[in-house]
Amino acid sequence: MRGNQLSKGNSLTGLTQLEYNRYLSILEKKVKQNWNLPSWLLNSPLKAQVLVLVDSSGEILEKKISVSSGNIDFDDYALRAIEQSRPFPPPGGLSHLLANKGIIFKFPD
């Protein structure tokens, strides 16, 4: 899923940024595999964003819709894709950041 990003206000540099980018690439593939919409939602122009906080073992501490699509079913499918993709074991250097600031997933990608 392109568009994953750290929450506002975070600035990563050097090796931490590379580590974060690799981590996001892995998550992108996992979540995309579980992003399945029913046919009646497939061609909709809806968009949503989900904020996910992850603990050091990769379990989800919190997930919530940060930007709603306005359609509860669409939003629920986004949350379901996140839940079905867990765990998200983070590299050690990112654990604190991911537990406190999290990751924003954009649906669709």
PDB file of C-alpha atoms in Angstrom:
ATOM      1  CA  MET A   1       0.000   0.000   0.000  1.00  0.00           C
ATOM      2  CA  ARG A   2       1.663   3.176  -1.106  1.00  0.00           C
ATOM      3  CA  GLY A   3       0.996   6.137   1.098  1.00  0.00           C
ATOM      4  CA  ASN A   4       1.891   4.630   4.443  1.00  0.00           C
ATOM      5  CA  GLN A   5       3.549   7.235   6.553  1.00  0.00           C
ATOM      6  CA  LEU A   6       4.569   8.126  10.042  1.00  0.00           C
ATOM      7  CA  SER A   7       2.251  10.417  11.896  1.00  0.00           C
ATOM      8  CA  LYS A   8       2.931  14.145  11.480  1.00  0.00           C
ATOM      9  CA  GLY A   9       5.935  15.576  13.239  1.00  0.00           C
ATOM     10  CA  ASN A  10       8.292  12.624  12.841  1.00  0.00           C
ATOM     11  CA  SER A  11      11.546  13.020  11.019  1.00  0.00           C
ATOM     12  CA  LEU A  12      13.709  10.001  10.323  1.00  0.00           C
ATOM     13  CA  THR A  13      17.182  10.110   8.868  1.00  0.00           C
ATOM     14  CA  GLY A  14      19.862   7.761   7.606  1.00  0.00           C
ATOM     15  CA  LEU A  15      19.700   4.146   8.656  1.00  0.00           C
ATOM     16  CA  THR A  16      16.510   4.651  10.666  1.00  0.00           C
ATOM     17  CA  GLN A  17      14.724   5.882   7.541  1.00  0.00           C
ATOM     18  CA  LEU A  18      16.009   2.899   5.534  1.00  0.00           C
ATOM     19  CA  GLU A  19      14.905   0.527   8.286  1.00  0.00           C
ATOM     20  CA  TYR A  20      11.488   2.188   8.397  1.00  0.00           C
ATOM     21  CA  ASN A  21      11.104   1.992   4.604  1.00  0.00           C
ATOM     22  CA  ARG A  22      11.927  -1.741   4.624  1.00  0.00           C
ATOM     23  CA  TYR A  23       9.458  -2.299   7.446  1.00  0.00           C
ATOM     24  CA  LEU A  24       6.712  -0.434   5.573  1.00  0.00           C
ATOM     25  CA  SER A  25       7.354  -2.468   2.443  1.00  0.00           C
ATOM     26  CA  ILE A  26       6.717  -5.654   4.409  1.00  0.00           C
ATOM     27  CA  LEU A  27       3.560  -4.240   5.999  1.00  0.00           C
ATOM     28  CA  GLU A  28       2.350  -2.972   2.645  1.00  0.00           C
ATOM     29  CA  LYS A  29       2.407  -6.478   1.202  1.00  0.00           C
ATOM     30  CA  LYS A  30       0.721  -8.032   4.233  1.00  0.00           C
ATOM     31  CA  VAL A  31      -2.117  -5.525   4.381  1.00  0.00           C
ATOM     32  CA  LYS A  32      -2.674  -5.469   0.628  1.00  0.00           C
ATOM     33  CA  GLN A  33      -3.211  -9.263   0.661  1.00  0.00           C
ATOM     34  CA  ASN A  34      -6.031  -8.785   3.175  1.00  0.00           C
ATOM     35  CA  TRP A  35      -7.671  -5.732   1.579  1.00  0.00           C
ATOM     36  CA  ASN A  36     -10.732  -7.393   0.078  1.00  0.00           C
ATOM     37  CA  LEU A  37     -13.837  -5.394  -0.724  1.00  0.00           C
ATOM     38  CA  PRO A  38     -17.203  -6.801  -1.745  1.00  0.00           C
ATOM     39  CA  SER A  39     -18.193  -6.163  -5.357  1.00  0.00           C
ATOM     40  CA  TRP A  40     -20.604  -3.380  -4.446  1.00  0.00           C
ATOM     41  CA  LEU A  41     -17.714  -1.356  -2.948  1.00  0.00           C
ATOM     42  CA  LEU A  42     -14.982  -2.198  -5.475  1.00  0.00           C
ATOM     43  CA  ASN A  43     -15.469   0.771  -7.788  1.00  0.00           C
ATOM     44  CA  SER A  44     -16.438   3.306  -5.157  1.00  0.00           C
ATOM     45  CA  PRO A  45     -14.389   6.513  -4.851  1.00  0.00           C
ATOM     46  CA  LEU A  46     -14.220   6.114  -1.058  1.00  0.00           C
ATOM     47  CA  LYS A  47     -11.005   6.642   0.883  1.00  0.00           C
ATOM     48  CA  ALA A  48     -10.093   6.098   4.525  1.00  0.00           C
ATOM     49  CA  GLN A  49      -7.055   6.274   6.775  1.00  0.00           C
ATOM     50  CA  VAL A  50      -6.300   4.044   9.752  1.00  0.00           C
ATOM     51  CA  LEU A  51      -3.859   4.903  12.535  1.00  0.00           C
ATOM     52  CA  VAL A  52      -2.161   1.832  14.003  1.00  0.00           C
ATOM     53  CA  LEU A  53       0.028   1.720  17.123  1.00  0.00           C
ATOM     54  CA  VAL A  54       2.264  -1.360  17.378  1.00  0.00           C
ATOM     55  CA  ASP A  55       4.052  -2.784  20.421  1.00  0.00           C
ATOM     56  CA  SER A  56       7.582  -4.207  20.406  1.00  0.00           C
ATOM     57  CA  SER A  57       6.307  -7.744  19.698  1.00  0.00           C
ATOM     58  CA  GLY A  58       4.322  -6.548  16.685  1.00  0.00           C
ATOM     59  CA  GLU A  59       0.880  -6.755  18.249  1.00  0.00           C
ATOM     60  CA  ILE A  60      -1.577  -3.967  17.658  1.00  0.00           C
ATOM     61  CA  LEU A  61      -1.939  -1.673  20.645  1.00  0.00           C
ATOM     62  CA  GLU A  62      -4.598   0.427  18.971  1.00  0.00           C
ATOM     63  CA  LYS A  63      -6.184   0.838  15.569  1.00  0.00           C
ATOM     64  CA  LYS A  64      -8.664   3.513  14.704  1.00  0.00           C
ATOM     65  CA  ILE A  65     -10.090   5.311  11.732  1.00  0.00           C
ATOM     66  CA  SER A  66      -8.266   8.630  11.568  1.00  0.00           C
ATOM     67  CA  VAL A  67     -10.043   9.756   8.381  1.00  0.00           C
ATOM     68  CA  SER A  68     -13.391   8.137   7.683  1.00  0.00           C
ATOM     69  CA  SER A  69     -14.641   7.363   4.206  1.00  0.00           C
ATOM     70  CA  GLY A  70     -18.134   8.255   5.356  1.00  0.00           C
ATOM     71  CA  ASN A  71     -19.186   4.647   4.749  1.00  0.00           C
ATOM     72  CA  ILE A  72     -19.094   2.421   7.832  1.00  0.00           C
ATOM     73  CA  ASP A  73     -18.744  -0.755   5.758  1.00  0.00           C
ATOM     74  CA  PHE A  74     -15.742   0.576   3.836  1.00  0.00           C
ATOM     75  CA  ASP A  75     -14.113   1.704   7.102  1.00  0.00           C
ATOM     76  CA  ASP A  76     -14.773  -1.707   8.662  1.00  0.00           C
ATOM     77  CA  TYR A  77     -13.076  -3.461   5.736  1.00  0.00           C
ATOM     78  CA  ALA A  78     -10.018  -1.239   6.249  1.00  0.00           C
ATOM     79  CA  LEU A  79      -9.897  -2.135   9.959  1.00  0.00           C
ATOM     80  CA  ARG A  80     -10.383  -5.800   9.109  1.00  0.00           C
ATOM     81  CA  ALA A  81      -7.456  -5.751   6.651  1.00  0.00           C
ATOM     82  CA  ILE A  82      -5.219  -4.396   9.423  1.00  0.00           C
ATOM     83  CA  GLU A  83      -6.432  -6.968  11.951  1.00  0.00           C
ATOM     84  CA  GLN A  84      -5.980  -9.892   9.553  1.00  0.00           C
ATOM     85  CA  SER A  85      -2.437  -8.771   8.740  1.00  0.00           C
ATOM     86  CA  ARG A  86      -1.068  -8.815  12.258  1.00  0.00           C
ATOM     87  CA  PRO A  87       1.423  -9.243  13.804  1.00  0.00           C
ATOM     88  CA  PHE A  88       3.658  -6.419  12.616  1.00  0.00           C
ATOM     89  CA  PRO A  89       6.974  -7.180  14.386  1.00  0.00           C
ATOM     90  CA  PRO A  90       8.997  -3.965  14.154  1.00  0.00           C
ATOM     91  CA  PRO A  91      12.747  -3.610  13.960  1.00  0.00           C
ATOM     92  CA  GLY A  92      14.104  -2.821  17.415  1.00  0.00           C
ATOM     93  CA  GLY A  93      15.084   0.732  16.564  1.00  0.00           C
ATOM     94  CA  LEU A  94      11.508   1.629  15.614  1.00  0.00           C
ATOM     95  CA  SER A  95       9.608   0.056  18.522  1.00  0.00           C
ATOM     96  CA  HIS A  96       9.233   3.188  20.627  1.00  0.00           C
ATOM     97  CA  LEU A  97       8.196   5.328  17.663  1.00  0.00           C
ATOM     98  CA  LEU A  98       5.617   2.816  16.411  1.00  0.00           C
ATOM     99  CA  ALA A  99       4.106   2.376  19.870  1.00  0.00           C
ATOM    100  CA  ASN A 100       3.728   6.120  20.418  1.00  0.00           C
ATOM    101  CA  LYS A 101       3.241   7.733  17.012  1.00  0.00           C
ATOM    102  CA  GLY A 102       2.154   4.769  14.931  1.00  0.00           C
ATOM    103  CA  ILE A 103       1.643   4.245  11.233  1.00  0.00           C
ATOM    104  CA  ILE A 104      -1.099   5.653   9.041  1.00  0.00           C
ATOM    105  CA  PHE A 105      -2.458   3.292   6.416  1.00  0.00           C
ATOM    106  CA  LYS A 106      -4.377   4.770   3.501  1.00  0.00           C
ATOM    107  CA  PHE A 107      -7.190   2.832   1.854  1.00  0.00           C
ATOM    108  CA  PRO A 108      -7.142   2.209  -0.978  1.00  0.00           C
ATOM    109  CA  ASP A 109      -3.464   2.494  -1.729  1.00  0.00           C
TER     110      ASP A 109
END
